[in-house]
């Protein structure tokens, strides 16, 4: 679908949201924050590619054309509870992907702190940023590898297309299901429990967990109320990691 008709399609479907589509943009999160500061409302910014895509901890998010780069502004449903917000957004993205492709339910998991994995490889990531100090409005950026996986980390990342999942309106379907999850559903569930339920933990594979420069390897044991985790590392020792 061309950019203009995409914008029209989404605008007709979600009347209360305000869409901006770009072929290329520096970062959809940056644009969304700019627009929100001018006018606080439900902005949704979508781009085909980004020149300065960013990930958590100030990392670069490689942003080749044809993946999903989406940022949306939401009125924070859990003000002063950033931990629940984090779990909620992971669950939201996970559910949107399962609704779009029910056949991949057994392959898809959430990985702390907030990634979606397809088997042992990263498929999508989430970046949550404040618009101002009040935490009332926040901007959520999601990068979902639909066609390409980042070339820098080919061994640890994947895309739907690489996993054999194709579809004529694949990107439109995923975005539609995501926006329905976020804007048309009450945020009333126990998101820590759901995050745990959907989490990577039963695989035989050892997963890496990074915090800043530190890299931990192990299997998830417990997800705590404060958002931290305990993993069992490769020496069989329990390690507690905070966000
Ligand atoms: C991560 O896993 O480190 C989070 C990645 C978030 C990437 C998305 S792509 C859309 C939005 N715009 C950005 O610059 N980053 C987020």
mmCIF file of C-alpha atoms and ligand atoms in Angstrom:
data_model
loop_
_atom_site.group_PDB
_atom_site.id
_atom_site.type_symbol
_atom_site.label_atom_id
_atom_site.label_comp_id
_atom_site.label_asym_id
_atom_site.label_seq_id
_atom_site.Cartn_x
_atom_site.Cartn_y
_atom_site.Cartn_z
ATOM 1 C CA UNK A 1 0.000 0.000 0.000
ATOM 2 C CA UNK A 2 1.230 3.520 -0.802
ATOM 3 C CA UNK A 3 1.928 5.852 2.101
ATOM 4 C CA UNK A 4 -1.087 8.044 1.413
ATOM 5 C CA UNK A 5 -3.555 5.174 1.184
ATOM 6 C CA UNK A 6 -2.045 3.582 4.298
ATOM 7 C CA UNK A 7 -2.552 6.795 6.222
ATOM 8 C CA UNK A 8 -6.139 7.002 4.960
ATOM 9 C CA UNK A 9 -6.817 3.356 5.847
ATOM 10 C CA UNK A 10 -5.643 3.784 9.442
ATOM 11 C CA UNK A 11 -7.280 7.172 9.862
ATOM 12 C CA UNK A 12 -10.645 5.695 8.786
ATOM 13 C CA UNK A 13 -10.218 2.713 11.089
ATOM 14 C CA UNK A 14 -9.036 4.571 14.205
ATOM 15 C CA UNK A 15 -10.901 7.892 14.288
ATOM 16 C CA UNK A 16 -9.554 9.000 17.628
ATOM 17 C CA UNK A 17 -5.902 8.632 16.700
ATOM 18 C CA UNK A 18 -3.751 11.064 14.709
ATOM 19 C CA UNK A 19 -1.466 9.448 12.173
ATOM 20 C CA UNK A 20 1.744 10.595 10.541
ATOM 21 C CA UNK A 21 3.410 8.376 7.950
ATOM 22 C CA UNK A 22 6.938 8.877 6.649
ATOM 23 C CA UNK A 23 8.955 7.103 4.044
ATOM 24 C CA UNK A 24 12.043 7.925 6.074
ATOM 25 C CA UNK A 25 12.486 9.802 9.318
ATOM 26 C CA UNK A 26 15.306 10.231 11.861
ATOM 27 C CA UNK A 27 13.443 8.369 14.620
ATOM 28 C CA UNK A 28 9.700 7.816 14.952
ATOM 29 C CA UNK A 29 10.082 8.243 18.730
ATOM 30 C CA UNK A 30 11.713 11.636 18.242
ATOM 31 C CA UNK A 31 8.976 12.781 15.835
ATOM 32 C CA UNK A 32 6.218 11.506 18.074
ATOM 33 C CA UNK A 33 7.673 13.310 21.092
ATOM 34 C CA UNK A 34 7.989 16.558 19.116
ATOM 35 C CA UNK A 35 4.361 16.357 18.027
ATOM 36 C CA UNK A 36 3.181 15.484 21.493
ATOM 37 C CA UNK A 37 4.954 18.478 23.032
ATOM 38 C CA UNK A 38 3.138 20.756 20.575
ATOM 39 C CA UNK A 39 -0.191 19.088 21.118
ATOM 40 C CA UNK A 40 -0.865 16.318 23.623
ATOM 41 C CA UNK A 41 -3.020 13.795 21.842
ATOM 42 C CA UNK A 42 -2.903 10.230 20.551
ATOM 43 C CA UNK A 43 -0.216 10.574 17.901
ATOM 44 C CA UNK A 44 0.896 7.551 15.951
ATOM 45 C CA UNK A 45 4.029 7.892 13.824
ATOM 46 C CA UNK A 46 4.951 5.168 11.355
ATOM 47 C CA UNK A 47 7.948 5.045 9.024
ATOM 48 C CA UNK A 48 9.349 2.751 6.375
ATOM 49 C CA UNK A 49 12.900 3.393 7.540
ATOM 50 C CA UNK A 50 14.786 5.486 10.088
ATOM 51 C CA UNK A 51 18.138 7.258 9.786
ATOM 52 C CA UNK A 52 18.706 7.522 13.551
ATOM 53 C CA UNK A 53 16.708 4.693 15.030
ATOM 54 C CA UNK A 54 17.583 4.116 18.640
ATOM 55 C CA UNK A 55 17.236 1.254 21.041
ATOM 56 C CA UNK A 56 17.371 0.929 24.816
ATOM 57 C CA UNK A 57 20.492 2.064 26.692
ATOM 58 C CA UNK A 58 21.313 4.523 23.860
ATOM 59 C CA UNK A 59 22.047 1.740 21.382
ATOM 60 C CA UNK A 60 21.527 2.132 17.646
ATOM 61 C CA UNK A 61 18.471 0.396 16.178
ATOM 62 C CA UNK A 62 19.342 -0.538 12.611
ATOM 63 C CA UNK A 63 16.368 0.533 10.537
ATOM 64 C CA UNK A 64 16.369 -0.824 6.999
ATOM 65 C CA UNK A 65 13.321 -0.231 4.809
ATOM 66 C CA UNK A 66 10.255 -2.467 5.087
ATOM 67 C CA UNK A 67 10.299 -3.323 8.761
ATOM 68 C CA UNK A 68 7.815 -1.781 11.157
ATOM 69 C CA UNK A 69 8.955 1.384 12.918
ATOM 70 C CA UNK A 70 6.090 2.704 14.957
ATOM 71 C CA UNK A 71 5.807 5.134 17.862
ATOM 72 C CA UNK A 72 2.647 6.103 19.621
ATOM 73 C CA UNK A 73 1.749 8.472 22.409
ATOM 74 C CA UNK A 74 -0.372 7.107 25.222
ATOM 75 C CA UNK A 75 -1.787 8.574 28.359
ATOM 76 C CA UNK A 76 0.110 6.486 30.853
ATOM 77 C CA UNK A 77 -2.403 4.067 32.404
ATOM 78 C CA UNK A 78 -0.040 3.315 35.321
ATOM 79 C CA UNK A 79 1.433 6.697 36.310
ATOM 80 C CA UNK A 80 4.278 6.199 38.837
ATOM 81 C CA UNK A 81 4.408 2.519 38.020
ATOM 82 C CA UNK A 82 6.906 2.209 35.214
ATOM 83 C CA UNK A 83 7.406 -1.501 35.949
ATOM 84 C CA UNK A 84 3.802 -2.418 35.186
ATOM 85 C CA UNK A 85 3.888 -0.171 32.136
ATOM 86 C CA UNK A 86 6.900 -2.082 30.843
ATOM 87 C CA UNK A 87 5.213 -5.468 31.373
ATOM 88 C CA UNK A 88 1.975 -4.166 29.863
ATOM 89 C CA UNK A 89 3.659 -3.014 26.648
ATOM 90 C CA UNK A 90 5.524 -6.287 26.201
ATOM 91 C CA UNK A 91 2.289 -8.236 26.637
ATOM 92 C CA UNK A 92 0.528 -5.906 24.213
ATOM 93 C CA UNK A 93 3.077 -6.411 21.446
ATOM 94 C CA UNK A 94 3.224 -10.157 22.063
ATOM 95 C CA UNK A 95 -0.565 -10.454 21.796
ATOM 96 C CA UNK A 96 -0.717 -8.332 18.653
ATOM 97 C CA UNK A 97 1.772 -10.651 16.963
ATOM 98 C CA UNK A 98 -0.073 -13.789 18.054
ATOM 99 C CA UNK A 99 -3.383 -12.350 16.861
ATOM 100 C CA UNK A 100 -1.754 -11.551 13.509
ATOM 101 C CA UNK A 101 -0.143 -15.003 13.151
ATOM 102 C CA UNK A 102 -1.804 -17.583 15.441
ATOM 103 C CA UNK A 103 0.434 -20.287 13.952
ATOM 104 C CA UNK A 104 3.566 -18.882 15.633
ATOM 105 C CA UNK A 105 2.233 -19.068 19.194
ATOM 106 C CA UNK A 106 4.653 -21.828 20.120
ATOM 107 C CA UNK A 107 7.640 -19.976 18.678
ATOM 108 C CA UNK A 108 7.039 -16.595 20.246
ATOM 109 C CA UNK A 109 8.162 -15.531 23.714
ATOM 110 C CA UNK A 110 8.843 -12.375 25.675
ATOM 111 C CA UNK A 111 12.325 -11.821 26.957
ATOM 112 C CA UNK A 112 13.130 -9.585 29.875
ATOM 113 C CA UNK A 113 13.410 -6.637 29.947
ATOM 114 C CA UNK A 114 11.182 -6.110 26.937
ATOM 115 C CA UNK A 115 11.958 -8.001 23.740
ATOM 116 C CA UNK A 116 9.950 -10.384 21.624
ATOM 117 C CA UNK A 117 11.809 -13.490 20.532
ATOM 118 C CA UNK A 118 11.100 -15.938 17.739
ATOM 119 C CA UNK A 119 12.608 -19.151 19.118
ATOM 120 C CA UNK A 120 16.115 -18.058 20.122
ATOM 121 C CA UNK A 121 16.309 -14.853 18.073
ATOM 122 C CA UNK A 122 15.124 -11.326 18.638
ATOM 123 C CA UNK A 123 12.188 -10.277 16.491
ATOM 124 C CA UNK A 124 11.112 -6.997 18.081
ATOM 125 C CA UNK A 125 12.096 -4.452 20.700
ATOM 126 C CA UNK A 126 10.389 -1.690 22.665
ATOM 127 C CA UNK A 127 11.675 1.717 23.716
ATOM 128 C CA UNK A 128 9.632 3.703 26.241
ATOM 129 C CA UNK A 129 10.387 7.419 26.618
ATOM 130 C CA UNK A 130 8.899 10.248 28.652
ATOM 131 C CA UNK A 131 7.536 13.238 26.823
ATOM 132 C CA UNK A 132 7.981 15.450 29.877
ATOM 133 C CA UNK A 133 8.682 15.048 33.580
ATOM 134 C CA UNK A 134 5.099 14.367 34.555
ATOM 135 C CA UNK A 135 4.954 10.824 33.142
ATOM 136 C CA UNK A 136 1.347 11.464 32.190
ATOM 137 C CA UNK A 137 2.044 11.051 28.500
ATOM 138 C CA UNK A 138 4.669 8.701 27.237
ATOM 139 C CA UNK A 139 5.906 7.715 23.815
ATOM 140 C CA UNK A 140 6.320 4.031 23.031
ATOM 141 C CA UNK A 141 8.495 3.009 20.103
ATOM 142 C CA UNK A 142 8.393 -0.483 18.674
ATOM 143 C CA UNK A 143 10.682 -1.945 16.068
ATOM 144 C CA UNK A 144 9.367 -5.159 14.532
ATOM 145 C CA UNK A 145 11.489 -7.029 12.006
ATOM 146 C CA UNK A 146 9.029 -7.995 9.329
ATOM 147 C CA UNK A 147 11.371 -8.354 6.350
ATOM 148 C CA UNK A 148 14.967 -7.643 7.316
ATOM 149 C CA UNK A 149 16.953 -8.498 10.399
ATOM 150 C CA UNK A 150 19.762 -6.174 11.490
ATOM 151 C CA UNK A 151 22.929 -7.109 9.609
ATOM 152 C CA UNK A 152 25.183 -6.319 12.538
ATOM 153 C CA UNK A 153 23.747 -9.089 14.662
ATOM 154 C CA UNK A 154 22.574 -11.731 12.183
ATOM 155 C CA UNK A 155 23.106 -14.600 14.616
ATOM 156 C CA UNK A 156 20.859 -13.199 17.304
ATOM 157 C CA UNK A 157 18.151 -11.405 15.330
ATOM 158 C CA UNK A 158 15.539 -12.594 12.891
ATOM 159 C CA UNK A 159 12.514 -11.367 10.949
ATOM 160 C CA UNK A 160 9.087 -12.757 10.113
ATOM 161 C CA UNK A 161 10.120 -13.146 6.513
ATOM 162 C CA UNK A 162 13.288 -15.076 7.446
ATOM 163 C CA UNK A 163 11.090 -17.390 9.532
ATOM 164 C CA UNK A 164 8.907 -18.038 6.480
ATOM 165 C CA UNK A 165 6.024 -15.783 7.473
ATOM 166 C CA UNK A 166 4.749 -13.721 4.586
ATOM 167 C CA UNK A 167 1.492 -12.079 3.729
ATOM 168 C CA UNK A 168 0.141 -9.490 1.394
ATOM 169 C CA UNK A 169 -0.814 -6.998 4.069
ATOM 170 C CA UNK A 170 1.464 -8.264 6.777
ATOM 171 C CA UNK A 171 2.616 -4.877 8.083
ATOM 172 C CA UNK A 172 -0.862 -3.364 7.964
ATOM 173 C CA UNK A 173 -2.296 -6.340 9.868
ATOM 174 C CA UNK A 174 0.334 -6.222 12.591
ATOM 175 C CA UNK A 175 -0.071 -2.471 13.085
ATOM 176 C CA UNK A 176 -3.875 -2.776 13.147
ATOM 177 C CA UNK A 177 -3.780 -5.503 15.803
ATOM 178 C CA UNK A 178 -1.253 -3.557 17.829
ATOM 179 C CA UNK A 179 -3.303 -0.367 17.846
ATOM 180 C CA UNK A 180 -6.411 -2.332 18.777
ATOM 181 C CA UNK A 181 -4.567 -3.874 21.730
ATOM 182 C CA UNK A 182 -3.259 -0.526 22.898
ATOM 183 C CA UNK A 183 -6.195 1.794 22.358
ATOM 184 C CA UNK A 184 -9.289 -0.427 22.341
ATOM 185 C CA UNK A 185 -8.638 -2.549 25.420
ATOM 186 C CA UNK A 186 -8.780 -1.611 29.103
ATOM 187 C CA UNK A 187 -5.448 -2.088 30.886
ATOM 188 C CA UNK A 188 -6.856 -4.055 33.814
ATOM 189 C CA UNK A 189 -4.995 -7.364 33.870
ATOM 190 C CA UNK A 190 -2.060 -8.619 35.901
ATOM 191 C CA UNK A 191 0.689 -7.797 33.433
ATOM 192 C CA UNK A 192 3.576 -9.166 35.484
ATOM 193 C CA UNK A 193 1.857 -12.548 35.608
ATOM 194 C CA UNK A 194 1.122 -12.430 31.884
ATOM 195 C CA UNK A 195 4.689 -11.353 31.075
ATOM 196 C CA UNK A 196 5.915 -14.324 33.091
ATOM 197 C CA UNK A 197 3.482 -16.646 31.347
ATOM 198 C CA UNK A 198 4.743 -15.559 27.919
ATOM 199 C CA UNK A 199 8.416 -15.406 28.938
ATOM 200 C CA UNK A 200 11.430 -17.331 27.733
ATOM 201 C CA UNK A 201 12.147 -19.856 30.473
ATOM 202 C CA UNK A 202 11.581 -23.415 29.422
ATOM 203 C CA UNK A 203 14.021 -23.445 26.513
ATOM 204 C CA UNK A 204 17.186 -25.451 26.841
ATOM 205 C CA UNK A 205 18.996 -22.506 25.355
ATOM 206 C CA UNK A 206 20.946 -20.183 27.572
ATOM 207 C CA UNK A 207 19.906 -16.590 27.061
ATOM 208 C CA UNK A 208 21.978 -13.452 27.428
ATOM 209 C CA UNK A 209 20.734 -10.596 29.542
ATOM 210 C CA UNK A 210 22.521 -7.305 29.202
ATOM 211 C CA UNK A 211 22.474 -4.415 31.605
ATOM 212 C CA UNK A 212 24.636 -1.505 30.497
ATOM 213 C CA UNK A 213 28.026 -3.048 29.700
ATOM 214 C CA UNK A 214 27.387 -6.215 31.707
ATOM 215 C CA UNK A 215 26.394 -9.419 30.025
ATOM 216 C CA UNK A 216 24.791 -12.233 32.001
ATOM 217 C CA UNK A 217 23.951 -15.661 30.643
ATOM 218 C CA UNK A 218 21.421 -17.972 32.154
ATOM 219 C CA UNK A 219 17.860 -19.187 32.438
ATOM 220 C CA UNK A 220 15.082 -17.053 33.842
ATOM 221 C CA UNK A 221 13.969 -18.142 37.326
ATOM 222 C CA UNK A 222 11.757 -15.391 38.610
ATOM 223 C CA UNK A 223 10.283 -12.061 37.607
ATOM 224 C CA UNK A 224 9.972 -9.793 40.658
ATOM 225 C CA UNK A 225 7.345 -7.148 41.431
ATOM 226 C CA UNK A 226 9.930 -4.374 41.152
ATOM 227 C CA UNK A 227 10.721 -5.388 37.569
ATOM 228 C CA UNK A 228 14.022 -7.126 38.390
ATOM 229 C CA UNK A 229 14.741 -10.776 37.571
ATOM 230 C CA UNK A 230 16.623 -13.729 38.974
ATOM 231 C CA UNK A 231 18.411 -15.921 36.487
ATOM 232 C CA UNK A 232 20.335 -19.119 37.031
ATOM 233 C CA UNK A 233 23.692 -18.581 35.333
ATOM 234 C CA UNK A 234 25.831 -21.146 33.533
ATOM 235 C CA UNK A 235 27.573 -22.099 36.823
ATOM 236 C CA UNK A 236 24.238 -22.869 38.436
ATOM 237 C CA UNK A 237 24.290 -19.701 40.548
ATOM 238 C CA UNK A 238 21.257 -17.489 41.002
ATOM 239 C CA UNK A 239 21.895 -13.904 39.940
ATOM 240 C CA UNK A 240 19.616 -10.970 40.605
ATOM 241 C CA UNK A 241 19.485 -8.342 37.841
ATOM 242 C CA UNK A 242 17.726 -4.991 38.099
ATOM 243 C CA UNK A 243 16.497 -3.052 35.071
HETATM 244 C C1 LIG B 1 15.457 -2.159 21.898
HETATM 245 O O1 LIG B 1 15.227 -3.362 21.839
HETATM 246 O O2 LIG B 1 16.577 -1.736 22.216
HETATM 247 C C2 LIG B 1 14.356 -1.180 21.595
HETATM 248 C C3 LIG B 1 14.269 -0.878 20.118
HETATM 249 C C4 LIG B 1 13.183 0.118 19.766
HETATM 250 C C5 LIG B 1 13.257 0.517 18.308
HETATM 251 C C6 LIG B 1 12.071 1.344 17.900
HETATM 252 S S1 LIG B 1 11.932 1.493 16.156
HETATM 253 C C7 LIG B 1 10.686 2.680 16.341
HETATM 254 C C8 LIG B 1 11.101 3.579 17.482
HETATM 255 N N1 LIG B 1 11.973 4.641 17.018
HETATM 256 C C9 LIG B 1 13.205 4.541 17.503
HETATM 257 O O3 LIG B 1 14.154 5.323 17.261
HETATM 258 N N2 LIG B 1 13.287 3.461 18.316
HETATM 259 C C10 LIG B 1 12.021 2.776 18.419
#
